[in-house]
XYZ file of C-alpha atoms in Angstrom:
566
model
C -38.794 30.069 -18.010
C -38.453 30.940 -14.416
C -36.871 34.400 -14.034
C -33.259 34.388 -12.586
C -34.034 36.127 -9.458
C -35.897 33.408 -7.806
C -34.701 30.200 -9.437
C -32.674 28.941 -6.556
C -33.684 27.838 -3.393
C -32.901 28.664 0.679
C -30.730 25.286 0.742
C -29.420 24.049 -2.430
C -30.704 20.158 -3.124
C -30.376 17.469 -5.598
C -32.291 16.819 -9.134
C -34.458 13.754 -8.917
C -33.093 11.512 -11.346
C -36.287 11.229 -13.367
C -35.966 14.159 -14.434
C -34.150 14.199 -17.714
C -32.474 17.159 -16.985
C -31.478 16.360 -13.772
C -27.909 17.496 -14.336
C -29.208 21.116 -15.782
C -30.711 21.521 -12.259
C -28.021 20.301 -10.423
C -25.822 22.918 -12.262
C -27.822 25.555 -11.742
C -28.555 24.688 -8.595
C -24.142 25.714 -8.644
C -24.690 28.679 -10.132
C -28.026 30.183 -8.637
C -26.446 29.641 -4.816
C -23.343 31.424 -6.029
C -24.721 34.384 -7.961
C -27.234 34.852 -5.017
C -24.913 34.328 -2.189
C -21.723 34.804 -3.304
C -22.566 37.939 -6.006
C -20.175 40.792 -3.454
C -16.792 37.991 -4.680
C -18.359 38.691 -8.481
C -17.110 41.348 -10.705
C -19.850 43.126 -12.886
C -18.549 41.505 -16.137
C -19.237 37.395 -14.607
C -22.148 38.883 -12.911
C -23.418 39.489 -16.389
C -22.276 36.693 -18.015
C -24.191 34.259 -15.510
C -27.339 36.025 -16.380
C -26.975 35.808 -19.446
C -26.360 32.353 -18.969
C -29.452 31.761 -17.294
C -31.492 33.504 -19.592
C -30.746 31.269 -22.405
C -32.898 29.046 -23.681
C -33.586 25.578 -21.978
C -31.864 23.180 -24.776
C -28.280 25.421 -25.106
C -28.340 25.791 -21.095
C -28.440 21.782 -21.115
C -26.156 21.626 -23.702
C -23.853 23.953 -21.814
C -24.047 22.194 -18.622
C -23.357 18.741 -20.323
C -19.917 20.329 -21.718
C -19.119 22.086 -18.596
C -18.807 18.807 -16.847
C -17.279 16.464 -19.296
C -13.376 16.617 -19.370
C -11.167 19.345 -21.495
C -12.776 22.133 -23.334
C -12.440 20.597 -27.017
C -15.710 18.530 -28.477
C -16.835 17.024 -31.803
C -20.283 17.988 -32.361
C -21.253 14.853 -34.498
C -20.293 12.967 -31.133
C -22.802 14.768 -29.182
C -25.895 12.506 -28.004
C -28.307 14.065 -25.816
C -31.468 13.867 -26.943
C -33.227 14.997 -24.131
C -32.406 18.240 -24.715
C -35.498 18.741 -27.072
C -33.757 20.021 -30.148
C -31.071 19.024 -32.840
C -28.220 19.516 -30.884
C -26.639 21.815 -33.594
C -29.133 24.129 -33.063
C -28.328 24.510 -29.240
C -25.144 24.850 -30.692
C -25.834 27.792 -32.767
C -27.708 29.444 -29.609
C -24.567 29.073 -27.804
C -22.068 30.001 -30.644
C -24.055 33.206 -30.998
C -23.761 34.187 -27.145
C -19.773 33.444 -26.701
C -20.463 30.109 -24.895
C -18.689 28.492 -27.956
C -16.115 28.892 -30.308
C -16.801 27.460 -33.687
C -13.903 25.452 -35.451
C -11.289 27.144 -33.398
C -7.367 26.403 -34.456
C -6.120 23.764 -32.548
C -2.621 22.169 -32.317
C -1.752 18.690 -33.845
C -1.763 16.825 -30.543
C -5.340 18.128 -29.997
C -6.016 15.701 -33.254
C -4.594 13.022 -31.455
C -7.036 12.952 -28.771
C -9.801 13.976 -30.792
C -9.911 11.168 -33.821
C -9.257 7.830 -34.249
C -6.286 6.853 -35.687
C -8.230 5.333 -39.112
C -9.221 9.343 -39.925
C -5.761 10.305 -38.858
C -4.388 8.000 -40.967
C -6.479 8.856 -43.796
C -6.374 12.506 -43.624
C -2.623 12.925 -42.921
C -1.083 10.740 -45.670
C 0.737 13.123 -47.569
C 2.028 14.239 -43.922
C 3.038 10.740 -42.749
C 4.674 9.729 -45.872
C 7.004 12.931 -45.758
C 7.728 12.164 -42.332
C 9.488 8.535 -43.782
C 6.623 6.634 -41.967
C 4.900 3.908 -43.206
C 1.015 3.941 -43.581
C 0.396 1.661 -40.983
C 1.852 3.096 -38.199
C 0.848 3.246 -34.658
C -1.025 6.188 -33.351
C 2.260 6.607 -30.978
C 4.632 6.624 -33.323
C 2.618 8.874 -35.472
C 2.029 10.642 -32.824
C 5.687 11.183 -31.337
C 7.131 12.212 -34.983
C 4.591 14.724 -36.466
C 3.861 17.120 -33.534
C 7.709 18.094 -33.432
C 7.542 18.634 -37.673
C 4.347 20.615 -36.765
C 4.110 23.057 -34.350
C 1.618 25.763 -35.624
C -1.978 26.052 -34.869
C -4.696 25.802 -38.239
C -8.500 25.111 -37.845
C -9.568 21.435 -38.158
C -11.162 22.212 -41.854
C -7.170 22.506 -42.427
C -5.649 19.720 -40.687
C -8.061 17.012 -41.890
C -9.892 18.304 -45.129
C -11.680 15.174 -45.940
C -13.083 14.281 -42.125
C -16.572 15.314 -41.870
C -16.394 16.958 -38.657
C -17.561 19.987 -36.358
C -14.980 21.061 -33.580
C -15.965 23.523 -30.853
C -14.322 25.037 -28.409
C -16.354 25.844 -24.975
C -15.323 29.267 -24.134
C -15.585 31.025 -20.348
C -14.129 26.917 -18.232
C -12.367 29.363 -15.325
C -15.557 31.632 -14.715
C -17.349 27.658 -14.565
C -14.359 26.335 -12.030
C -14.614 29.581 -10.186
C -18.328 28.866 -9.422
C -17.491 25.135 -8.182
C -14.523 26.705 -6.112
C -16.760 29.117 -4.495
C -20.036 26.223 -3.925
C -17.854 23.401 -3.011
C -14.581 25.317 -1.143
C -12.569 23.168 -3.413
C -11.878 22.152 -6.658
C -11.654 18.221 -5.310
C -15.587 17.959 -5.442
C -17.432 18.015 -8.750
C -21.332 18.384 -10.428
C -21.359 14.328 -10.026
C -21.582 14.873 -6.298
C -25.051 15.456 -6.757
C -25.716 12.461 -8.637
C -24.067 10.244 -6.144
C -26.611 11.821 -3.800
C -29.720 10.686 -6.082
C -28.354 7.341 -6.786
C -27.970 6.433 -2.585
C -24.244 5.659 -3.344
C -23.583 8.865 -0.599
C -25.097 9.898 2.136
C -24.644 13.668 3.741
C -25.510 15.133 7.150
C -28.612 17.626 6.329
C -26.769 20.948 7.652
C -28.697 24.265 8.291
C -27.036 26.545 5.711
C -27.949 30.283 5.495
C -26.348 33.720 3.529
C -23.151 33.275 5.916
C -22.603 29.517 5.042
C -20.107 30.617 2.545
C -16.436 29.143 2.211
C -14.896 32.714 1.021
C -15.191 35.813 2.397
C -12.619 37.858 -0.140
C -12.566 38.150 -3.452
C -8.628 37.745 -3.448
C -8.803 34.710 -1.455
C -10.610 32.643 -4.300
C -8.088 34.185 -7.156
C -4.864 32.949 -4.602
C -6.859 28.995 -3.947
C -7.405 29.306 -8.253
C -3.559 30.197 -9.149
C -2.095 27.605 -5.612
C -4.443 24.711 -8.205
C -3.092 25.783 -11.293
C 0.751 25.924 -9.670
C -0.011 22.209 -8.406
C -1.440 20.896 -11.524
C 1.656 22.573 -13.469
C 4.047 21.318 -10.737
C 2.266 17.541 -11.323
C 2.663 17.775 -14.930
C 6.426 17.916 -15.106
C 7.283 21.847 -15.403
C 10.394 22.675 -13.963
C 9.666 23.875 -9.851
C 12.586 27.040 -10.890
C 9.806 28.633 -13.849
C 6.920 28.005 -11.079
C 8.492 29.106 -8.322
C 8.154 32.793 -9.037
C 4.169 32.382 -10.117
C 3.909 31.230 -6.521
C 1.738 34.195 -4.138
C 3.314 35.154 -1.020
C 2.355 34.762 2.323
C -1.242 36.618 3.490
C -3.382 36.181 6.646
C -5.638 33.548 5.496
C -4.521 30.198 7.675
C -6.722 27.654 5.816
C -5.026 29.384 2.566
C -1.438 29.288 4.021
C -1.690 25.577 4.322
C -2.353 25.301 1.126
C 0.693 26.961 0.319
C 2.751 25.126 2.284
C 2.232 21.821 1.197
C 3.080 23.577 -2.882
C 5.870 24.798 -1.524
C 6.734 21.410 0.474
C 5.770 19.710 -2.853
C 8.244 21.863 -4.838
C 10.880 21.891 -2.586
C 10.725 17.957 -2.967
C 10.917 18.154 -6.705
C 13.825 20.528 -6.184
C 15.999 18.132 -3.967
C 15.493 15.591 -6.789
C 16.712 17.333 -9.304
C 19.661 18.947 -7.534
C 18.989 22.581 -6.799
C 19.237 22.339 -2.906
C 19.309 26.232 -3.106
C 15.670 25.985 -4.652
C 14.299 23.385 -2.106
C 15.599 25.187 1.034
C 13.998 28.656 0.325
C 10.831 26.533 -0.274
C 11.187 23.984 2.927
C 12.171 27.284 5.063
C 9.231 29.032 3.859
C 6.665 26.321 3.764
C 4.322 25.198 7.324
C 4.099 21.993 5.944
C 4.537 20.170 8.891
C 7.037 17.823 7.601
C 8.976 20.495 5.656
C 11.502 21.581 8.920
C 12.892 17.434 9.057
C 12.992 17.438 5.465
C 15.128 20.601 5.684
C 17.670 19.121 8.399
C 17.950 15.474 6.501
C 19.444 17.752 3.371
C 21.274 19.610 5.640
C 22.845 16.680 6.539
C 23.558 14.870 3.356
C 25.180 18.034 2.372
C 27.936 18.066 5.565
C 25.914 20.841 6.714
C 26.168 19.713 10.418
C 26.551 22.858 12.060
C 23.751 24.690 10.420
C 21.657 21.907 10.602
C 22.667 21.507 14.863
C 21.265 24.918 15.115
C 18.187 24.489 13.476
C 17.498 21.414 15.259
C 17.609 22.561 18.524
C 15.616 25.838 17.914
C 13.243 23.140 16.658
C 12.838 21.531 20.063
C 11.351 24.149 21.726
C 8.495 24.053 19.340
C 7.784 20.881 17.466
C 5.435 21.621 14.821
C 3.723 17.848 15.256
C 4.342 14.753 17.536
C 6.013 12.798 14.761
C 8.497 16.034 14.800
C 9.820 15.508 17.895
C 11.083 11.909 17.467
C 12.698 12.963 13.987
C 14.403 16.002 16.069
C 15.645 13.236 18.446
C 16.941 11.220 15.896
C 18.703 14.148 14.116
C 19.970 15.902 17.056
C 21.424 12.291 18.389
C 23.270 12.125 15.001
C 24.541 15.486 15.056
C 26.157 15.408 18.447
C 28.582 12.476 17.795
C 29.494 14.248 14.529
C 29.925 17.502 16.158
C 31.279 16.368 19.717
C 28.183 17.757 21.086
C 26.510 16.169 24.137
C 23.352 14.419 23.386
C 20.144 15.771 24.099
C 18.109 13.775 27.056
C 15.691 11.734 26.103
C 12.589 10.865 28.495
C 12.749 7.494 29.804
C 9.798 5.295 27.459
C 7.773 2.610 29.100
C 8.254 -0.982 27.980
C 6.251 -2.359 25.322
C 4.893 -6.132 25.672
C 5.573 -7.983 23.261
C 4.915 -11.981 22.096
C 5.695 -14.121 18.950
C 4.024 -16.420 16.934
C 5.262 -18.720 14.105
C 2.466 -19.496 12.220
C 1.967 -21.449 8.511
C 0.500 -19.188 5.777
C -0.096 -22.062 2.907
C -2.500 -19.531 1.643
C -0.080 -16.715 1.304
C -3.016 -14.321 3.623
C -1.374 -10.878 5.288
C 0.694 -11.093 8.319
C -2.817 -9.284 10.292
C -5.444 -12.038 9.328
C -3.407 -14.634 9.713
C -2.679 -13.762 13.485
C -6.379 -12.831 13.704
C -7.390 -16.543 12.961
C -4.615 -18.094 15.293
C -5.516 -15.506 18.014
C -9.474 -15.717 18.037
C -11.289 -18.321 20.430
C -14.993 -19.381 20.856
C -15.022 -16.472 23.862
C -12.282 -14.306 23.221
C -13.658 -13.388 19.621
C -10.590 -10.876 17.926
C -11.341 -8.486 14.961
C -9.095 -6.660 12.365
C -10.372 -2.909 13.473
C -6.813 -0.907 12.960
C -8.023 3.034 13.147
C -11.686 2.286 12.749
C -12.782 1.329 16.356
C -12.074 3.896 18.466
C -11.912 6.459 15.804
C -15.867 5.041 15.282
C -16.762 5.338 19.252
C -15.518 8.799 18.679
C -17.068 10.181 16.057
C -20.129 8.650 17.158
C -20.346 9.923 20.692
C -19.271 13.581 19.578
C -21.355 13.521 16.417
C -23.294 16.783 17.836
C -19.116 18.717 18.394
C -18.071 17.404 14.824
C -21.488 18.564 12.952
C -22.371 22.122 15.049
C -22.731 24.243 11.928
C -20.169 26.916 12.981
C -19.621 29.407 10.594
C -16.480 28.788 8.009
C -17.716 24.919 8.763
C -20.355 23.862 6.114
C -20.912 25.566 3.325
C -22.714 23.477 0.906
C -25.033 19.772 1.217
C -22.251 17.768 0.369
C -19.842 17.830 3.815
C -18.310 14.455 5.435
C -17.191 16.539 7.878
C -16.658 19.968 8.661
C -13.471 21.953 6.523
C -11.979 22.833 9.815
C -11.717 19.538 11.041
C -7.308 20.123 10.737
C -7.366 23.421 11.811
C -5.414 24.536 15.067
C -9.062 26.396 16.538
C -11.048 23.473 15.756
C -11.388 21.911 19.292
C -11.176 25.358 20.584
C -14.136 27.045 19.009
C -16.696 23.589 19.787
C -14.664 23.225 23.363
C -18.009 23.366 25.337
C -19.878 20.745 22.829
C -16.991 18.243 23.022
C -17.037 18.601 27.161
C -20.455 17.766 27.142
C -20.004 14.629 24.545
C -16.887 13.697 26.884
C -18.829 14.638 30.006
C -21.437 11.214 29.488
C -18.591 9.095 29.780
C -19.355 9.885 34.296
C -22.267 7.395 33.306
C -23.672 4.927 30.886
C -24.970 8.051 29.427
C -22.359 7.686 27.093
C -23.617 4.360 25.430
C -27.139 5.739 24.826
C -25.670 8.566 23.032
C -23.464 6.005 20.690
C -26.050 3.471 20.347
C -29.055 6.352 19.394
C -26.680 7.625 16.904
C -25.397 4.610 15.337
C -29.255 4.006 15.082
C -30.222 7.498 13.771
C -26.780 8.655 11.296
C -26.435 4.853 10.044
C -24.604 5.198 6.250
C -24.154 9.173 6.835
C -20.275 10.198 5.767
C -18.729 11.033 8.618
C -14.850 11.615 9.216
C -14.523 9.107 11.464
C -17.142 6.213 11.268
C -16.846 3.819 9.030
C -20.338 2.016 8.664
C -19.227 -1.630 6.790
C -16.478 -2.084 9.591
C -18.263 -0.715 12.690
C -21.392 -3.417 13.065
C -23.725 -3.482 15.757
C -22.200 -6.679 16.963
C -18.616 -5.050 16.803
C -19.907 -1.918 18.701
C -22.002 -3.856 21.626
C -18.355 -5.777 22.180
C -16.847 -2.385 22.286
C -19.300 -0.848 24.689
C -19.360 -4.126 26.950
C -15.732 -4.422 27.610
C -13.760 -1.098 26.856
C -13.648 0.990 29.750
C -15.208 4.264 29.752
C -11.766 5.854 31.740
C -10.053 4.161 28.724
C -12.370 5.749 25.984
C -12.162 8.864 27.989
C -8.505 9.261 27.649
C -8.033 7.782 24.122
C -10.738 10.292 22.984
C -9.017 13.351 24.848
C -5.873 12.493 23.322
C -6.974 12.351 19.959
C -8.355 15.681 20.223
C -4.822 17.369 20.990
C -3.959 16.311 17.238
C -6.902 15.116 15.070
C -4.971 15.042 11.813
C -1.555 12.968 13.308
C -3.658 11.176 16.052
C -5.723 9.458 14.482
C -3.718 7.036 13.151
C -1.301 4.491 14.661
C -3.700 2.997 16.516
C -2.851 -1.477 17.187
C -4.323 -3.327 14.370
C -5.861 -6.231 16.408
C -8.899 -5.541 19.173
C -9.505 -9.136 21.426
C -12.576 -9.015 23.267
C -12.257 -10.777 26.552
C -16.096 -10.181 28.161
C -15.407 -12.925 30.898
C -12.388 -11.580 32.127
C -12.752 -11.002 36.150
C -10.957 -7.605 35.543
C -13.572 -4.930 34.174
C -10.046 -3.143 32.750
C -8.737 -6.404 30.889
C -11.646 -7.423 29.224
C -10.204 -6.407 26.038
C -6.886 -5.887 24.494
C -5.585 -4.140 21.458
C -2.769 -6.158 19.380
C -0.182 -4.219 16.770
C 0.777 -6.545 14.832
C 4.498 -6.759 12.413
C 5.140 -9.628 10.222
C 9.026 -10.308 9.198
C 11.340 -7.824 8.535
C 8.419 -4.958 9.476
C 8.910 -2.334 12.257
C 7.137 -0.229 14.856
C 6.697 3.282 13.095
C 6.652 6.390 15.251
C 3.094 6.867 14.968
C 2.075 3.574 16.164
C 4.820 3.863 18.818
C 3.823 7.293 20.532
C 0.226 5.405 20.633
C 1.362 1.825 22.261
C 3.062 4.103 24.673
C 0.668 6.580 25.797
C -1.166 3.319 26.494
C 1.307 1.778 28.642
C 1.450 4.869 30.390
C -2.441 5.505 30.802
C -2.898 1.372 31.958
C -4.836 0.784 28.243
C -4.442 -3.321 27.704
C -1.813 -3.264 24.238
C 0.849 -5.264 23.252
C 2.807 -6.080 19.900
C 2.821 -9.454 18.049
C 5.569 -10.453 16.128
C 4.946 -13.226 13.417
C 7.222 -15.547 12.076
C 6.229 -17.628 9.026
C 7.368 -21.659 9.646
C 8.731 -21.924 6.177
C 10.963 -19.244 6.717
């Protein structure tokens, strides 16, 4: 067996899938990088327990790896089939039993019974039960289920519950020290073992990032325990328990920003649930104290529907002078225009918008297609081809041409093989701390520089995840069109402006592109079309971006569709 100092390597890869124990490697893989790199954010008693781990024999390790990542912690052992593992599997069962991987016929709740058997052994082995309760033998395993757990609350081994079922029930023991690892690998609790499998299969593709001792997502100890109880007040808050008995198992504020949004979108989560069920008290202390940036309007609109016009006035205003987000400011405009004719107040001056072009089409839709592909089809001629590119375009042309900015591994960027883009991506230092690698990306747009960068990396990072490129949509033919006839000024200023706001920015972009490669004018040889079917409307987001358009001389306009049988 190889000993547990040295079986893990300098950058943690991906089991070949002929290996039959691909998945044992893959979680140990987990483990090894965290007890190696992460061992100063392990006490002494987890320490102990993953060596002990790893110095189990090969069959209960597998057997222990295959629990780990199947869902809940309750399993029938007769159900078990995995006969790679080399042994009977209730002999890696034993192994594991003996070490305190595994409790062995633990006392479970009726429910648990539920999910566990089908409903011919419930049936069978709960007669005398179901007959008490007044139900008939045949009932449904809902029914059955909805009247017995209330009449039987207690907990009894499964030998108890159902006598006659030939059955083993065990109980995997230690699941937080096992999430804990995949917090502290992955950063997050959203990725899982499978992503390494994906990998192996070709179904996902990862940028190959130099990782080393510093390539680590947590730095405290107390950091990972505040991310572990923030998931377990979310999947509470998700499951229906009331946000006043989570409210208090909430942690307060620390230094951590990546943590602290986290916490703000529980709290904006709970204040939500709050508002809906009445206890406005509840859902302003969490709105006030949340960063959500979405929780300050939500705050005012309650405001509001509770009279609170003066308070909310206040508020508002204060707001202006620091919108958290663009989409802020036109709520805050909104808001503050209401408030002032219920309040006598003069209204706060807005900044004069440019004028939107605009044209209509009435168009038949036998064929019932959406409002976007049916405009698309009227729209597109033999040389002025039109595509259905929404946010991928220019979002593509930009991840593309700053592919070195996005992927620089920076520390507190990458932290493991399986990144589609870097963690920061949101954060408010992100442009900040790559500001010299983005001014060189933006810096080839002086030349055609700029289209030898795009083209060599569409060539080189084909089918790698990125945050921004989306491979099936952005084809060579749709980015030579792209390079031919948008402007690099255009690109220029489309790009800077999505850096100010990555997150809010970009989105809203027109949903149409029509390539015009004839056109005499080098700056109309495309033109970017939002499109609203009946009844639809601009939203803000899509506005702010139509607009800075206008403004910047960036060919849009909006297309309003009628249906002829309407």
């Amino acid at each position: 067996m190889t000993p547990v100092s040295t079986r893990h390597s300098t950058v943690p890869g991906t089991a070949g899938l002929d290996n039959p124990l691909y998945y044992l490697e893959n979680f140990e893989t987990v483990v090894c990088w965290v007890r190696h790199y992460h061992s100063d954010l392990l006490t002494a008693d987890e320490t102990r327990q993953i060596d002990g781990l790893l110095n189990l024999d090969a069959p209960a390790r597998a057997l222990l790896a295959r629990m780990v990542m199947r869902t809940g912690e309750l399993f029938r052992v007769e159900k078990f089939n995995y006969p790679e593992i080399g042994v009977p599997v209730k002999e890696a069962v034993s192994v594991l039993a003996a070490n305190g991987w595994v409790e062995d016929n633990p006392s479970i709740p009726l429910k648990e019974l539920f999910r566990l058997f089908t409903l011919a052994e419930l049936r069978a082995a709960l007669a005398d039960e179901i007959s008490a309760a007044g139900l008939p033998a045949t009932a449904a395993k809902g029914l059955l289920k909805d009247t017995l757990i209330p009449l039987h609350p207690d907990t009894a081994p499964v030998d108890l519950w159902l006598p006659d079922v030939s059955t083993q029930l065990i109980r995997l023991n230690h699941m937080a020290l096992f999430d804990r690892l995949r917090l502290m690998f992955f950063g997050n609790l959203r990725q899982s073992w499978s992503d390494f499998v994906l990998v192996e299969l070709g179904h996902q593709q990862y940028e190959q990032i130099p990782l080393s001792a510093e390539s680590r997502a947590f730095d405290e100890r107390d950091d990972v325990d505040r991310y572990l109880v923030m998931h377990r007040c979310r999947e509470r808050l998700d499951q229906g328990e009331a946000p006043e008995t989570l409210w208090q198992d909430i942690p307060t504020a620390n230094e951590n920003a990546w943590l602290e949004s986290r916490r703000g979108r529980l709290l904006f989560e709970l204040g939500k649930l709050a508002e809906r069920g009445g206890n406005t008290e509840l859902a302003f202390k969490a709105y006030r104290l949340s960063g959500h940036r979405e929780s300050r309007l939500r705050q005012l609109r309650l405001l509001e529907r509770l009279k609170q016009h003066h308070e909310a006035w206040k508020i508002a205003l204060a707001a202006t002078a620091e919108p958290r987000f663009g989409a802020e400011e036109r709520g805050l405009e909104r808001i503050l225009t209401r408030l002032a004719k219920k309040l006598g107040e003069a209204s706060p001056q807005q900044g004069e918008r440019p004028q939107l072009t605009a044209f209509t089409l009435e168009l038949d839709n036998p064929d019932g297609h959406s409002v976007e592909w049916a405009a698309m089809q009227h729209l597109t001629e033999p040389d002025k081809p039109v595509a259905y590119v929404e946010n991928t375009l220019i979002n593509g042309l930009f991840g593309l041409l700053c592919w070195p900015a996005l992927f620089e591994p920076l520390p507190g960027a990458f932290f493991h093989p399986f990144h589609t883009g870097p963690v920061d991506l949101y954060r408010e230092d992100f442009v900040e701390r790559r500001q010299a690698l983005f001014d060189d990306c933006l810096g080839t747009l002086t030349s055609d520089d700029y289209k030898t960068r795009i083209r060599d990396t569409w060539q080189r990072k084909h089918g790698i995840a990125s945050p921004f490129v989306i491979w099936p949509i952005l084809s060579e033919e749709m980015l030579e069109l792209a390079l031919a006839c948008i402007p690099a000024q255009h690109l220029e200023l489309m790009f800077r402006r999505l850096l100010g706001n990555l997150r809010e920015h970009r989105s809203g972009f027109p949903d149409l592109i029509r390539f015009r490669p004839d056109h005499s004018d080098p700056n109309r040889r495309y033109e970017m079309i939002e499109v609203k079917g009946p009844g639809d409307r601009l939203q803000d987001h899509q506005t702010r971006w139509l607009e800075f358009c206008v403004d910047h001389g960036i060919p849009v306009s909006v297309c309003y569709v009628r249906w002829t049988s309407q």
